[in-house]
């Protein structure tokens, strides 16, 4: 069922890209802020609690829902797997950026290619020569495909062997989003963050992404 669920989710995403992802990321960011605000007392132990509530708890909840659906109906469980993968796999979240830059380079429009790269990665690409531009595009595309597709698929298939496939996909995706959120968190817009929270999140993310 796991392989079929992955294929179905990718086909659905091609037909209808995961439009609610930006909204879901905003909701998840609010959840991370709530956990850090209410359970962070400044120590490394509390940072681990914050990460567990922010990343591990939603993954466990997904596993519990999957278990309940599996007991009730295999078809409902399959639909749950496809739905979770649809929201966690992000092939279209980077492929259109890569395609746009490739098309601009094929047309000889390097300025547009640099502009698209800068918009995609939020970096200054105005002075990059063509060879460096190509290198950066390939590097970012490979990294994005790993983190938005293959990493999610790996953890889904790995835990599917134990009966927790959707939880694996959610664990990988949320661990990455948590690191991104806490690393980019602006202290002016929110309360100061315990540095242990980001440190714990980064260590666990490196372990999960290893």
Short mmCIF file of C-alpha atoms in Angstrom, two decimals:
data_model
loop_
_atom_site.label_atom_id
_atom_site.label_comp_id
_atom_site.label_asym_id
_atom_site.label_seq_id
_atom_site.Cartn_x
_atom_site.Cartn_y
_atom_site.Cartn_z
CA UNK A 1 0.00 0.00 0.00
CA UNK A 2 2.85 2.40 0.77
CA UNK A 3 4.25 2.50 -2.79
CA UNK A 4 0.78 2.97 -4.27
CA UNK A 5 0.05 5.77 -1.79
CA UNK A 6 3.26 7.59 -2.77
CA UNK A 7 2.45 7.30 -6.48
CA UNK A 8 -1.13 8.46 -5.93
CA UNK A 9 -0.02 11.47 -3.85
CA UNK A 10 2.51 12.51 -6.51
CA UNK A 11 -0.09 12.20 -9.26
CA UNK A 12 -2.59 14.30 -7.30
CA UNK A 13 0.08 16.93 -6.62
CA UNK A 14 0.88 17.14 -10.32
CA UNK A 15 -2.80 17.69 -11.12
CA UNK A 16 -3.42 20.01 -8.18
CA UNK A 17 -0.38 21.40 -6.35
CA UNK A 18 -0.62 21.47 -2.58
CA UNK A 19 -2.22 24.91 -2.37
CA UNK A 20 -2.98 24.96 1.40
CA UNK A 21 0.69 24.42 2.29
CA UNK A 22 1.42 28.11 2.97
CA UNK A 23 -1.56 28.35 5.30
CA UNK A 24 -0.67 25.10 7.04
CA UNK A 25 2.89 26.34 7.55
CA UNK A 26 1.53 29.52 9.14
CA UNK A 27 -0.68 27.46 11.48
CA UNK A 28 2.26 25.23 12.34
CA UNK A 29 4.42 28.28 13.07
CA UNK A 30 1.76 29.44 15.54
CA UNK A 31 1.84 25.99 17.17
CA UNK A 32 5.63 26.19 17.53
CA UNK A 33 5.35 29.65 19.05
CA UNK A 34 2.74 28.41 21.52
CA UNK A 35 4.86 25.45 22.62
CA UNK A 36 7.99 27.56 23.09
CA UNK A 37 6.06 30.28 24.92
CA UNK A 38 4.35 27.92 27.35
CA UNK A 39 6.88 25.14 27.91
CA UNK A 40 10.29 26.77 27.54
CA UNK A 41 11.91 27.68 30.85
CA UNK A 42 15.40 28.17 29.44
CA UNK A 43 17.07 24.83 30.03
CA UNK A 44 18.10 22.12 27.57
CA UNK A 45 15.57 19.76 29.15
CA UNK A 46 12.75 22.20 28.52
CA UNK A 47 14.02 22.67 24.96
CA UNK A 48 13.63 18.93 24.42
CA UNK A 49 10.06 19.16 25.74
CA UNK A 50 9.32 22.02 23.35
CA UNK A 51 10.66 20.01 20.40
CA UNK A 52 8.73 16.92 21.46
CA UNK A 53 5.48 18.86 21.66
CA UNK A 54 6.17 20.78 18.46
CA UNK A 55 7.35 17.90 16.27
CA UNK A 56 6.88 14.53 17.95
CA UNK A 57 3.33 15.06 19.29
CA UNK A 58 1.77 15.83 15.86
CA UNK A 59 3.58 12.81 14.41
CA UNK A 60 2.18 10.55 17.15
CA UNK A 61 -1.30 12.02 16.57
CA UNK A 62 -1.03 11.15 12.87
CA UNK A 63 -0.01 7.59 13.79
CA UNK A 64 -3.00 7.25 16.15
CA UNK A 65 -5.41 8.44 13.47
CA UNK A 66 -3.84 6.00 11.02
CA UNK A 67 -4.25 3.15 13.48
CA UNK A 68 -7.92 4.02 14.07
CA UNK A 69 -8.63 4.24 10.33
CA UNK A 70 -6.82 0.93 9.69
CA UNK A 71 -9.06 -0.87 12.18
CA UNK A 72 -12.18 0.66 10.67
CA UNK A 73 -11.47 0.52 6.92
CA UNK A 74 -8.40 -0.18 4.79
CA UNK A 75 -9.77 2.16 2.12
CA UNK A 76 -10.07 4.97 4.65
CA UNK A 77 -6.54 4.26 5.87
CA UNK A 78 -5.25 4.37 2.29
CA UNK A 79 -6.96 7.73 1.74
CA UNK A 80 -5.32 8.98 4.97
CA UNK A 81 -1.89 7.88 3.72
CA UNK A 82 -2.43 9.64 0.39
CA UNK A 83 -3.70 12.81 2.09
CA UNK A 84 -0.74 13.00 4.48
CA UNK A 85 1.74 12.41 1.66
CA UNK A 86 0.00 15.01 -0.50
CA UNK A 87 0.62 17.60 2.21
CA UNK A 88 4.15 16.52 3.12
CA UNK A 89 5.66 15.78 -0.30
CA UNK A 90 6.61 19.00 -2.07
CA UNK A 91 7.78 18.19 -5.58
CA UNK A 92 5.88 21.12 -7.10
CA UNK A 93 7.20 23.45 -4.40
CA UNK A 94 10.59 23.57 -6.11
CA UNK A 95 10.16 22.08 -9.58
CA UNK A 96 8.47 25.18 -11.04
CA UNK A 97 11.32 27.35 -9.73
CA UNK A 98 13.88 25.08 -11.37
CA UNK A 99 11.89 24.93 -14.63
CA UNK A 100 11.54 28.72 -14.77
CA UNK A 101 15.27 29.27 -14.28
CA UNK A 102 16.15 26.57 -16.82
CA UNK A 103 13.81 28.11 -19.41
CA UNK A 104 15.27 31.57 -18.82
CA UNK A 105 18.81 30.23 -19.30
CA UNK A 106 17.76 28.36 -22.47
CA UNK A 107 16.44 31.67 -23.82
CA UNK A 108 19.68 33.46 -22.90
CA UNK A 109 17.93 35.66 -20.33
CA UNK A 110 20.45 35.44 -17.49
CA UNK A 111 19.05 38.50 -15.69
CA UNK A 112 15.66 36.83 -15.39
CA UNK A 113 17.31 33.58 -14.28
CA UNK A 114 19.19 35.46 -11.53
CA UNK A 115 15.99 37.21 -10.48
CA UNK A 116 14.12 33.89 -10.25
CA UNK A 117 16.95 32.32 -8.24
CA UNK A 118 17.02 35.29 -5.87
CA UNK A 119 13.24 35.08 -5.37
CA UNK A 120 13.40 31.31 -4.82
CA UNK A 121 16.25 31.21 -2.29
CA UNK A 122 16.11 34.81 -1.04
CA UNK A 123 19.77 35.38 -1.93
CA UNK A 124 21.61 38.05 -3.90
CA UNK A 125 22.33 36.49 -7.29
CA UNK A 126 22.81 39.71 -9.26
CA UNK A 127 26.59 39.30 -9.63
CA UNK A 128 26.77 35.56 -10.24
CA UNK A 129 28.47 34.52 -13.49
CA UNK A 130 26.66 31.93 -15.61
CA UNK A 131 28.73 28.98 -14.40
CA UNK A 132 28.15 29.86 -10.74
CA UNK A 133 24.48 30.46 -11.46
CA UNK A 134 24.16 26.98 -12.94
CA UNK A 135 26.04 25.44 -10.02
CA UNK A 136 23.77 27.14 -7.48
CA UNK A 137 20.61 26.13 -9.35
CA UNK A 138 21.67 22.47 -9.50
CA UNK A 139 22.76 22.50 -5.85
CA UNK A 140 19.50 24.03 -4.62
CA UNK A 141 17.41 21.72 -6.81
CA UNK A 142 19.16 18.60 -5.51
CA UNK A 143 18.85 19.77 -1.90
CA UNK A 144 15.18 20.66 -2.36
CA UNK A 145 14.38 17.31 -3.99
CA UNK A 146 16.06 15.56 -1.06
CA UNK A 147 14.23 17.48 1.64
CA UNK A 148 10.84 17.83 -0.04
CA UNK A 149 10.59 14.47 -1.78
CA UNK A 150 13.14 11.74 -1.09
CA UNK A 151 13.61 12.41 2.63
CA UNK A 152 9.85 12.36 3.19
CA UNK A 153 9.50 9.18 1.09
CA UNK A 154 12.36 7.47 2.96
CA UNK A 155 10.85 8.05 6.40
CA UNK A 156 7.37 7.16 5.17
CA UNK A 157 8.52 3.83 3.70
CA UNK A 158 10.81 3.10 6.67
CA UNK A 159 8.07 3.52 9.26
CA UNK A 160 5.45 1.95 6.97
CA UNK A 161 7.29 -1.32 7.57
CA UNK A 162 6.38 -0.88 11.26
CA UNK A 163 2.84 0.29 10.52
CA UNK A 164 3.50 4.02 11.06
CA UNK A 165 4.12 5.29 7.52
CA UNK A 166 2.27 8.66 7.65
CA UNK A 167 3.91 9.47 11.00
CA UNK A 168 7.35 9.07 9.39
CA UNK A 169 6.50 11.52 6.62
CA UNK A 170 5.14 14.05 9.12
CA UNK A 171 8.11 13.61 11.48
CA UNK A 172 10.64 14.36 8.74
CA UNK A 173 8.71 17.33 7.35
CA UNK A 174 7.94 18.93 10.70
CA UNK A 175 11.50 18.46 11.99
CA UNK A 176 12.74 20.45 9.00
CA UNK A 177 10.04 23.13 9.31
CA UNK A 178 10.77 23.52 13.03
CA UNK A 179 14.47 24.18 12.38
CA UNK A 180 13.61 26.66 9.63
CA UNK A 181 11.11 28.48 11.83
CA UNK A 182 13.30 28.77 14.91
CA UNK A 183 16.38 29.69 12.85
CA UNK A 184 14.54 32.49 11.02
CA UNK A 185 12.52 33.68 14.01
CA UNK A 186 12.90 37.44 14.42
CA UNK A 187 13.31 38.53 18.06
CA UNK A 188 11.60 41.87 17.36
CA UNK A 189 8.36 40.11 16.35
CA UNK A 190 8.29 37.65 19.25
CA UNK A 191 9.68 36.95 22.68
CA UNK A 192 13.38 36.00 22.84
CA UNK A 193 13.93 32.32 22.11
CA UNK A 194 15.91 30.02 24.37
CA UNK A 195 18.98 29.15 22.23
CA UNK A 196 18.73 25.60 23.53
CA UNK A 197 15.50 25.16 21.54
CA UNK A 198 17.20 25.84 18.23
CA UNK A 199 20.25 23.78 19.25
CA UNK A 200 18.12 20.74 20.16
CA UNK A 201 16.05 21.11 16.98
CA UNK A 202 19.17 21.29 14.82
CA UNK A 203 20.79 18.25 16.45
CA UNK A 204 17.66 16.15 16.09
CA UNK A 205 17.13 17.34 12.52
CA UNK A 206 20.68 16.34 11.57
CA UNK A 207 20.05 12.94 13.13
CA UNK A 208 16.74 12.46 11.29
CA UNK A 209 18.17 13.77 8.01
CA UNK A 210 21.40 11.79 8.31
#
